[in-house]
XYZ file of C-alpha atoms in Angstrom:
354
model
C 0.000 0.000 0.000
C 1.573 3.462 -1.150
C -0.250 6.113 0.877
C 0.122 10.140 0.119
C -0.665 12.111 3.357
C -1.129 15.322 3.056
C -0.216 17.655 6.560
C 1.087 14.437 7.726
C 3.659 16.523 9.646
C 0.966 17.793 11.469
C -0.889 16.798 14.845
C -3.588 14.251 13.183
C -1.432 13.850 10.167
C 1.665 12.599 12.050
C -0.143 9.801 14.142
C -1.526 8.670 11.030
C 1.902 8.138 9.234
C 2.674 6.743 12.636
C 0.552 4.060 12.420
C 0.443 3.343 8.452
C 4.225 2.652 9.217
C 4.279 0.228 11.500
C 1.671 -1.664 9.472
C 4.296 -1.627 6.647
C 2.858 0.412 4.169
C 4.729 3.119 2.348
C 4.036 6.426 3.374
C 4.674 9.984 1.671
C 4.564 12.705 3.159
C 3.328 16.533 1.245
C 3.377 19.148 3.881
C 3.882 23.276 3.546
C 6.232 23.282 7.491
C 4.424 26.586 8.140
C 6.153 27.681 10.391
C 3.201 29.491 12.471
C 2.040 25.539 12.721
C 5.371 23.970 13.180
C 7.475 26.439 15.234
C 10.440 23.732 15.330
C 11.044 22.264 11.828
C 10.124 18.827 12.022
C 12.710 16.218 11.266
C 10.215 13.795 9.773
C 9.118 10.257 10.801
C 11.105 7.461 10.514
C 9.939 5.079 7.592
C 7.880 8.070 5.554
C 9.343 10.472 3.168
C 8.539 13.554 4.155
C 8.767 16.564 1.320
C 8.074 20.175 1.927
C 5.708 21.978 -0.207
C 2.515 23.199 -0.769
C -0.594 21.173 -1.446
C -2.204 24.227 -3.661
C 0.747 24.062 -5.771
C 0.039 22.101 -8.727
C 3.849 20.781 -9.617
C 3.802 19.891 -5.843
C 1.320 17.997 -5.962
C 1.914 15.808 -9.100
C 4.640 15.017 -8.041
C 3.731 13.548 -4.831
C 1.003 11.431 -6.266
C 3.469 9.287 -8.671
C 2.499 5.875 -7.842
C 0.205 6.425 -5.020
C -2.870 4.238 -4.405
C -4.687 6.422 -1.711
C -4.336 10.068 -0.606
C -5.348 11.008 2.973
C -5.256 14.909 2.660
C -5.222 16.434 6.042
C -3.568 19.405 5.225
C -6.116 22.558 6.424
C -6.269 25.463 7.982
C -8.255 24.544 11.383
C -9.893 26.481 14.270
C -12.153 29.598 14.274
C -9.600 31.465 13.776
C -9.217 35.334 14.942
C -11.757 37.048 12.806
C -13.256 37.328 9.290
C -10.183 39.026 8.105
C -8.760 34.586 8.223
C -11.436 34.111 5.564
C -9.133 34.373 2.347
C -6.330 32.318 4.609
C -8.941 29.436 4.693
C -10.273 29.234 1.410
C -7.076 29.219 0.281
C -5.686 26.369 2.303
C -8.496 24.253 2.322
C -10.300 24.540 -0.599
C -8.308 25.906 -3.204
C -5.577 23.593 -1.925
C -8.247 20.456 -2.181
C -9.393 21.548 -5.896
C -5.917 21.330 -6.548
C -5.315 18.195 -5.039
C -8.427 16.428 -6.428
C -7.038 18.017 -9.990
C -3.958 16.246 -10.040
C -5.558 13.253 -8.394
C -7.484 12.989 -11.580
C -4.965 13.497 -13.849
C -2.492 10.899 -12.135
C -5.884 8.194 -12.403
C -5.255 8.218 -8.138
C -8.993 6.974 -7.911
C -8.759 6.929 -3.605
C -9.464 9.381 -1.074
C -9.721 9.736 2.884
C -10.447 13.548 3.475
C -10.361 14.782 6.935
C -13.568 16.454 7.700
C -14.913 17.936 11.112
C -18.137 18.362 13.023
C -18.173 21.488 12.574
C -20.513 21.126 9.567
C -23.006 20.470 11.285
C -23.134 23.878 13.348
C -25.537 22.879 16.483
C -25.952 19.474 17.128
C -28.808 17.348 17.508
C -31.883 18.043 19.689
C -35.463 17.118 20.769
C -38.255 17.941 22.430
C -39.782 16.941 25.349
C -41.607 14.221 23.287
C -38.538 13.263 21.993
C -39.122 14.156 18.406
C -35.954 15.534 16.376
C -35.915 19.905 16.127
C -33.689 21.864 14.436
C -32.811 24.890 17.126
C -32.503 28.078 15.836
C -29.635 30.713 16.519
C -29.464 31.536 20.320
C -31.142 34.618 22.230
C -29.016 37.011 23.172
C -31.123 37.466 25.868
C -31.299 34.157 26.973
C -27.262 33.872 27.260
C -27.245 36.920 28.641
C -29.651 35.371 31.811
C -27.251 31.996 31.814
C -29.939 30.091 29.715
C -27.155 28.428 27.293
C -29.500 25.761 25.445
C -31.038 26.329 22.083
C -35.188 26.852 22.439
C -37.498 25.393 20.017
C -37.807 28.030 17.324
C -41.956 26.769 17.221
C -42.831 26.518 21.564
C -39.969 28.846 22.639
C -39.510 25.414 24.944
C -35.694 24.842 25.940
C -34.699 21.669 23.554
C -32.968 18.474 25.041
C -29.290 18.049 22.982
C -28.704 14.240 21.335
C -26.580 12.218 19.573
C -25.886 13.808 15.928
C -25.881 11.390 12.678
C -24.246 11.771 9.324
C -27.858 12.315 8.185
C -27.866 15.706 9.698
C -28.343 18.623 7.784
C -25.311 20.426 7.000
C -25.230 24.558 8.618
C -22.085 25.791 8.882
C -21.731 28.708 11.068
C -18.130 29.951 10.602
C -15.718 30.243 8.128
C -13.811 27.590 8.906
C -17.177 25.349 9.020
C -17.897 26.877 5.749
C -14.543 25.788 3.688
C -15.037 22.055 5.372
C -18.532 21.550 3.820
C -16.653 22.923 0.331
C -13.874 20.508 0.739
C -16.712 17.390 1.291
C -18.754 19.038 -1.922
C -15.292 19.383 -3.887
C -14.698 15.977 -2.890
C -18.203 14.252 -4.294
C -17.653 16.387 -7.296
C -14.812 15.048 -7.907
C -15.739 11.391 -7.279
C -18.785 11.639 -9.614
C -16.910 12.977 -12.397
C -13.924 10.381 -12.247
C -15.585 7.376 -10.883
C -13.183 7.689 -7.394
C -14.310 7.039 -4.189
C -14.292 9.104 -1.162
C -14.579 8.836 2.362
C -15.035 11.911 4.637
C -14.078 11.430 8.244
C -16.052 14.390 10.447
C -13.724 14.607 13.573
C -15.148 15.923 16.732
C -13.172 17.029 19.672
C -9.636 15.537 18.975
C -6.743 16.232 21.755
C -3.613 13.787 22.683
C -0.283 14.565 22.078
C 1.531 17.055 19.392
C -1.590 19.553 19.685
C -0.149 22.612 18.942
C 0.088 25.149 21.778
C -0.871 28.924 22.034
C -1.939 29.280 18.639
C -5.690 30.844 18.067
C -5.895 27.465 15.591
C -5.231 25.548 18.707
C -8.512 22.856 20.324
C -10.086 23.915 23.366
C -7.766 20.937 25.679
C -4.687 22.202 23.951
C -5.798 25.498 25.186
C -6.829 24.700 28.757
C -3.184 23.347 28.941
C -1.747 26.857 28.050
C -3.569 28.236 30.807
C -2.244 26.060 33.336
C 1.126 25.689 32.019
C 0.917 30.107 33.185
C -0.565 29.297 36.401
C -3.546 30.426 35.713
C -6.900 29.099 36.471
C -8.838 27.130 33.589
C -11.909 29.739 32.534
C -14.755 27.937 30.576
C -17.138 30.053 29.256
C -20.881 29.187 29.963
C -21.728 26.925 32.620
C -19.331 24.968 31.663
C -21.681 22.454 30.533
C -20.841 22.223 27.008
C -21.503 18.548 26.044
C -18.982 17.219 23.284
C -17.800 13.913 21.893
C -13.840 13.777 22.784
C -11.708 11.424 21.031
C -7.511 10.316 21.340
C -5.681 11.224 18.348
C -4.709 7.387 18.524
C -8.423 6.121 18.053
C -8.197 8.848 14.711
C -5.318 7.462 13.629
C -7.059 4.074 13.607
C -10.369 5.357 11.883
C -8.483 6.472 8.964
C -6.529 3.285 8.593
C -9.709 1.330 8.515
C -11.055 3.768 6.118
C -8.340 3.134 4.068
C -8.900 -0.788 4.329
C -12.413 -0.371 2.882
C -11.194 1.564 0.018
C -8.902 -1.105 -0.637
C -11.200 -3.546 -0.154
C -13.941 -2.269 -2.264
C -15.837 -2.251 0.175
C -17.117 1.794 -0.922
C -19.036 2.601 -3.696
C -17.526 4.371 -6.470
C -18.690 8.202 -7.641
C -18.904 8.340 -4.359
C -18.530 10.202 -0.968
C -19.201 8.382 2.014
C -18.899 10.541 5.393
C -18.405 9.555 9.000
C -18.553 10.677 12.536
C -15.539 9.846 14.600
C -15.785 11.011 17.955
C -16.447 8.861 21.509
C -20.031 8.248 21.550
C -19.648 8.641 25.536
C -20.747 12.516 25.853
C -18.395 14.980 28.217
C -18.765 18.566 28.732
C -15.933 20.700 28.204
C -16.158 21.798 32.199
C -15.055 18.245 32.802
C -12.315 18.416 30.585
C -11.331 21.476 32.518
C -11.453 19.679 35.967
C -9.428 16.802 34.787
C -6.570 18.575 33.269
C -6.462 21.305 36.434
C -6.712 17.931 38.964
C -3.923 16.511 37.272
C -1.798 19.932 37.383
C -2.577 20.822 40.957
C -4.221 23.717 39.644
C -7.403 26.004 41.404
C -10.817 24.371 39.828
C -11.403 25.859 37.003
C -14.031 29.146 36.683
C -17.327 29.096 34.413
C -17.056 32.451 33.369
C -20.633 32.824 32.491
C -19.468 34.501 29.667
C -20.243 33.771 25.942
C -19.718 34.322 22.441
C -22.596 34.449 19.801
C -22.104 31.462 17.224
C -21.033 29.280 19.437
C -22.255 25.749 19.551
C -23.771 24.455 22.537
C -23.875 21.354 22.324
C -22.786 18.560 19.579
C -22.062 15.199 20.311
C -21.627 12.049 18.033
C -23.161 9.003 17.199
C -20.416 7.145 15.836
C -22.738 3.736 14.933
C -22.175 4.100 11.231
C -18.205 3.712 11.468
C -18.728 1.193 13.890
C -20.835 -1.162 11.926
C -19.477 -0.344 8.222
C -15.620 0.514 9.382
C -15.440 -1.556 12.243
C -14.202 1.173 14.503
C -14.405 1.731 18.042
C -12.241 4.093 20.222
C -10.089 2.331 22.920
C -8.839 4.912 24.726
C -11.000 5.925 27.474
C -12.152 9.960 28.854
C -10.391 9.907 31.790
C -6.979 7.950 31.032
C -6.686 10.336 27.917
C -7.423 13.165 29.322
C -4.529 12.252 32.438
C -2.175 11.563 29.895
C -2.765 14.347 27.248
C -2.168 16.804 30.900
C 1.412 15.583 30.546
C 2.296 15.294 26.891
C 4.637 17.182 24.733
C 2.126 19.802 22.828
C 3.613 21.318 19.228
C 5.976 24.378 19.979
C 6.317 23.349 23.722
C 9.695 24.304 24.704
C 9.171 23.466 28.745
């Protein structure tokens, strides 16, 4: 198995060449170094070629895909970023980048592709009634947050809606920019399967933290970020309540996901013209105030502080129902909340120099 992976220098990326090696497959590597994501150059991983360069550059790119059987492009910009002033920065890097990609992959007949998606295109996550019948929330009151009522209402009653498990079936409603250039980069993707007969699988991350996150960054996940704090003394702060329920999963159990996506491609086991998308993300719901308590336990540091605070577009909730991957990938995380969470509180984060 030859295996392209694009931003496999990266914090997802680098687990997955990880693991690809030490089943034995061949692994290159396509990745820009920026340094604002890699503040120390990295010296690549042993038993991958890694080459520097840009995924939106077409010469680049061609020739990284000679004699590659699948591409896992993981190369994006990630995170909500600072402000709208990012926008051009995204599109660039994650969908020009992926039209470029998807070009040469057509032109080099490379017929396979893993894309790394994220929840994020979802926007809010699932939710019912009191009956339990399925409602779309609307955008939250300003009023509301500003009283400490953090969940969504149904937009009909005005009632306060219950949150549940989200499925691939969801509608898409992207509600950043970031959010926005990830549902491009699934369309690009199907687009680009139905016109060459390729297959496609799109792997929606949720919460991912272990090690290599990258570290003070405004890119950075909201763990990697807790950790910052701490690593200054300071107390956690969680805005809300604190009660923000998500669906946190080890870098590891990712790694693994996209190696059995890859199988299934192999296999063909996917349909072609095709995009297939899955959640990955611990079906076990956490809120991001207990991710907060864990990591400041560990570090001897004061509980952490819900702020009460909030910012509009913000998602309260959004949790995943990982049953698809489990029946048609045959994946299930092993690493459990609390053991991951003790030993992400400990390990080496991107551009830590401590």
């Amino acid at each position: 198995m030859r295996l392209l992976v694009t931003g496999g220098a990266g914090f997802i990326g680098s687990h997955i060449v990880e693991a690809a090696v030490a089943r034995g497959w061949e692994v290159r590597i396509l990745d820009s170094l920026d340094p604002a994501v890699h503040p120390d150059r990295p010296q690549g991983i042993p038993g991958a070629h890694l080459t520097a360069g840009d995924v939106g550059d077409p010469a680049a790119v061609a020739e990284a895909l000679a004699e590659v059987d699948v591409v896992v492009h993981q190369s994006a910009k990630v995170g909500l970023g600072v402000d709208f002033s990012d926008a051009p920065d995204y599109i660039r890097n994650n969908d020009l980048a992926t039209a470029v990609l998807l070009s040469g992959m057509a032109s080099a007949g490379v017929g396979k592709l893993v894309l790394a998606s994220s929840m994020v295109v979802y926007g809010e996550g699932a939710y019912t009634d009191a009956a339990g019948r399925l409602v779309r929330p609307g955008p939250r009151l300003v009023e509301d947050l500003e009283h400490g009522i953090f969940d969504p209402r149904d937009p009909a009653t005005g009632e306060l809606l219950l949150p549940a498990l989200v499925s691939e079936d969801a509608a898409m409603d992207p509600r950043n920019v970031y959010a926005a250039s990830k549902v491009a980069q699934e369309n690009l993707a199907s687009a680009w399967a139905r016109a060459t007969g390729g297959t496609a699988v799109a792997l929606r991350y949720h919460n991912v933290y272990g090690p290599r996150m990258p570290k003070n960054t405004p890119y950075a996940g909201v763990a990697s970020l807790f950790r910052s704090a701490l690593a200054r003394g300071e107390a956690v702060r969680v805005f809300e309540d604190g009660g923000q329920r998500r669906s946190f999963v080890h870098v590891r159990d990712v790694a693994e996901a996209n190696l059995l996506a890859i199988d299934a491609l192999a296999g063909g086991r996917m349909a072609s013209g095709s995009l297939r998308a899955y959640n990955i993300g611990a079906s076990e719901v956490h809120t991001i105030g207990q991710v907060a308590a864990i990591l400041s336990s560990v570090s001897g540091a004061p509980e952490p502080v819900a702020t009460g605070g909030f910012r509009l577009g913000d998602v309260r909730h959004i949790t995943a129902s990982s049953a698809r991957a489990q029946a048609e990938l045959g994946w299930i995380p092993a690493q459990g909340f609390e053991d991951g969470m003790r030993e992400f509180a400990t390990a080496p984060l991107r551009g830590d120099h401590s």
